[in-house]
Amino acid sequence: MTQVDIAALEKVAEGEGEIRVTKRWLRTVVAQLKAAEAADRTRNIFDRMYGSGSR
């Protein structure tokens, strides 16, 4: 997802404009959200195991 995509989504979320969404684009967004969620869980596990001051 590009910065242009993110800006378009932000405008739609604010109630301005509209965007065309393809299945491929939506699958990409969902995959990126899942990856971000997994990275957050991994970070939390690391912090619990080693402490957040290790970074």
Coordinates of N, CA, C and O in Angstrom, one line a residue:
M1 N 0.9 -1.2 0.0 CA 0.0 0.0 0.0 C 0.9 1.2 0.0 O 1.8 1.3 0.8
T2 N 0.6 2.2 -0.8 CA 1.4 3.4 -1.0 C 0.9 4.5 -0.1 O -0.2 4.4 0.5
Q3 N 1.7 5.5 0.0 CA 1.2 6.7 0.8 C 0.0 7.3 0.1 O -0.9 7.9 0.8
V4 N -0.1 7.3 -1.2 CA -1.3 7.8 -1.9 C -2.5 7.0 -1.5 O -3.6 7.6 -1.2
D5 N -2.4 5.7 -1.4 CA -3.5 4.8 -0.9 C -3.9 5.2 0.5 O -5.1 5.3 0.8
I6 N -2.9 5.4 1.4 CA -3.2 5.7 2.8 C -3.9 7.1 2.8 O -4.9 7.3 3.6
A7 N -3.5 8.1 2.0 CA -4.1 9.4 2.0 C -5.5 9.3 1.5 O -6.4 9.9 2.1
A8 N -5.8 8.5 0.5 CA -7.1 8.3 0.0 C -8.0 7.7 1.1 O -9.2 8.1 1.3
L9 N -7.5 6.7 1.8 CA -8.3 6.0 2.8 C -8.6 7.0 4.0 O -9.7 7.0 4.5
E10 N -7.6 7.9 4.3 CA -7.9 8.9 5.4 C -9.0 9.8 5.0 O -9.8 10.2 5.8
K11 N -9.0 10.3 3.7 CA -10.0 11.2 3.2 C -11.4 10.5 3.3 O -12.4 11.1 3.7
V12 N -11.5 9.3 2.9 CA -12.8 8.5 3.0 C -13.2 8.4 4.4 O -14.4 8.5 4.7
A13 N -12.3 8.1 5.3 CA -12.6 7.9 6.7 C -13.1 9.2 7.3 O -13.9 9.2 8.2
E14 N -12.7 10.4 6.8 CA -13.2 11.7 7.2 C -14.5 12.0 6.6 O -15.1 13.1 6.8
G15 N -15.0 11.2 5.7 CA -16.3 11.5 5.0 C -16.1 12.2 3.7 O -17.1 12.7 3.2
E16 N -14.9 12.4 3.2 CA -14.7 13.1 2.0 C -14.3 12.2 0.9 O -13.4 11.3 1.0
G17 N -14.9 12.3 -0.3 CA -14.5 11.5 -1.4 C -14.8 10.1 -1.4 O -15.5 9.6 -0.5
E18 N -14.4 9.4 -2.4 CA -14.6 7.9 -2.4 C -13.5 7.3 -3.2 O -12.8 8.0 -4.0
I19 N -13.3 6.0 -3.1 CA -12.3 5.3 -3.8 C -12.9 4.0 -4.4 O -13.8 3.4 -3.8
R20 N -12.3 3.5 -5.4 CA -12.6 2.2 -6.0 C -11.7 1.2 -5.4 O -10.5 1.4 -5.3
V21 N -12.3 0.1 -4.9 CA -11.5 -0.9 -4.3 C -11.6 -2.2 -5.1 O -12.7 -2.7 -5.3
T22 N -10.5 -2.7 -5.4 CA -10.4 -4.0 -6.1 C -10.2 -5.1 -5.1 O -9.7 -4.8 -4.0
K23 N -10.5 -6.3 -5.4 CA -10.3 -7.4 -4.5 C -8.8 -7.5 -4.2 O -8.4 -7.8 -3.0
R24 N -8.0 -7.4 -5.2 CA -6.5 -7.5 -5.0 C -6.0 -6.4 -4.0 O -5.2 -6.7 -3.1
W25 N -6.5 -5.2 -4.2 CA -6.0 -4.1 -3.3 C -6.5 -4.4 -1.9 O -5.8 -4.2 -0.9
L26 N -7.7 -4.8 -1.7 CA -8.3 -5.1 -0.4 C -7.5 -6.3 0.3 O -7.2 -6.2 1.5
R27 N -7.2 -7.3 -0.5 CA -6.4 -8.4 0.0 C -5.0 -7.9 0.5 O -4.5 -8.4 1.5
T28 N -4.4 -7.0 -0.2 CA -3.2 -6.4 0.2 C -3.3 -5.7 1.5 O -2.4 -5.8 2.4
V29 N -4.3 -4.9 1.6 CA -4.6 -4.1 2.9 C -4.7 -5.1 4.0 O -4.1 -4.9 5.1
V30 N -5.5 -6.1 3.9 CA -5.7 -7.1 4.9 C -4.4 -7.8 5.3 O -4.1 -8.0 6.5
A31 N -3.6 -8.2 4.3 CA -2.4 -8.9 4.6 C -1.4 -7.9 5.3 O -0.7 -8.4 6.3
Q32 N -1.4 -6.7 5.0 CA -0.5 -5.7 5.7 C -1.0 -5.5 7.2 O -0.2 -5.4 8.1
L33 N -2.3 -5.5 7.4 CA -2.8 -5.4 8.7 C -2.5 -6.6 9.6 O -2.1 -6.5 10.7
K34 N -2.6 -7.8 9.0 CA -2.2 -9.0 9.7 C -0.8 -9.0 10.0 O -0.4 -9.4 11.1
A35 N 0.1 -8.6 9.1 CA 1.5 -8.6 9.3 C 1.9 -7.6 10.4 O 2.7 -7.9 11.3
A36 N 1.2 -6.4 10.5 CA 1.4 -5.5 11.5 C 1.0 -6.0 12.9 O 1.7 -5.8 13.9
E37 N -0.1 -6.7 12.9 CA -0.6 -7.3 14.1 C 0.4 -8.4 14.6 O 0.7 -8.4 15.8
A38 N 0.9 -9.2 13.7 CA 1.9 -10.3 14.1 C 3.2 -9.6 14.6 O 3.7 -10.1 15.6
A39 N 3.6 -8.6 14.0 CA 4.8 -7.9 14.4 C 4.6 -7.3 15.8 O 5.5 -7.4 16.7
D40 N 3.4 -6.8 16.1 CA 3.1 -6.2 17.4 C 3.1 -7.3 18.5 O 3.7 -7.1 19.6
R41 N 2.5 -8.4 18.2 CA 2.6 -9.6 19.1 C 4.0 -10.0 19.4 O 4.4 -10.3 20.5
T42 N 4.8 -10.1 18.3 CA 6.2 -10.5 18.5 C 6.9 -9.6 19.3 O 7.7 -10.0 20.2
R43 N 6.7 -8.3 19.1 CA 7.4 -7.2 19.9 C 7.0 -7.4 21.4 O 7.8 -7.2 22.3
N44 N 5.7 -7.6 21.6 CA 5.2 -7.8 23.0 C 5.9 -9.0 23.7 O 6.2 -8.9 24.9
I45 N 6.0 -10.1 23.0 CA 6.6 -11.3 23.5 C 8.1 -11.0 23.8 O 8.6 -11.4 24.9
F46 N 8.8 -10.4 22.9 CA 10.2 -10.0 23.1 C 10.3 -9.1 24.4 O 11.2 -9.4 25.2
D47 N 9.5 -8.1 24.5 CA 9.5 -7.2 25.6 C 9.3 -8.0 26.9 O 9.9 -7.7 27.9
R48 N 8.4 -8.9 26.9 CA 8.1 -9.7 28.1 C 9.3 -10.6 28.5 O 9.6 -10.8 29.7
M49 N 9.9 -11.2 27.5 CA 11.0 -12.1 27.7 C 12.3 -11.3 28.1 O 13.1 -11.8 29.0
Y50 N 12.6 -10.2 27.4 CA 13.9 -9.6 27.6 C 13.8 -8.2 28.2 O 14.8 -7.5 28.4
G51 N 12.6 -7.7 28.4 CA 12.4 -6.3 28.9 C 12.4 -5.3 27.8 O 13.2 -5.5 26.8
S52 N 11.6 -4.3 27.9 CA 11.6 -3.3 26.9 C 12.8 -2.4 26.8 O 13.0 -1.7 25.9
G53 N 13.6 -2.4 27.8 CA 14.8 -1.6 27.8 C 16.0 -2.2 27.1 O 17.0 -1.5 26.9
S54 N 15.8 -3.3 26.5 CA 16.9 -4.0 25.7 C 17.1 -3.4 24.4 O 18.1 -3.7 23.8
R55 N 16.2 -2.6 23.9 CA 16.3 -2.1 22.5 C 17.1 -0.8 22.5 O 17.2 0.0 23.2

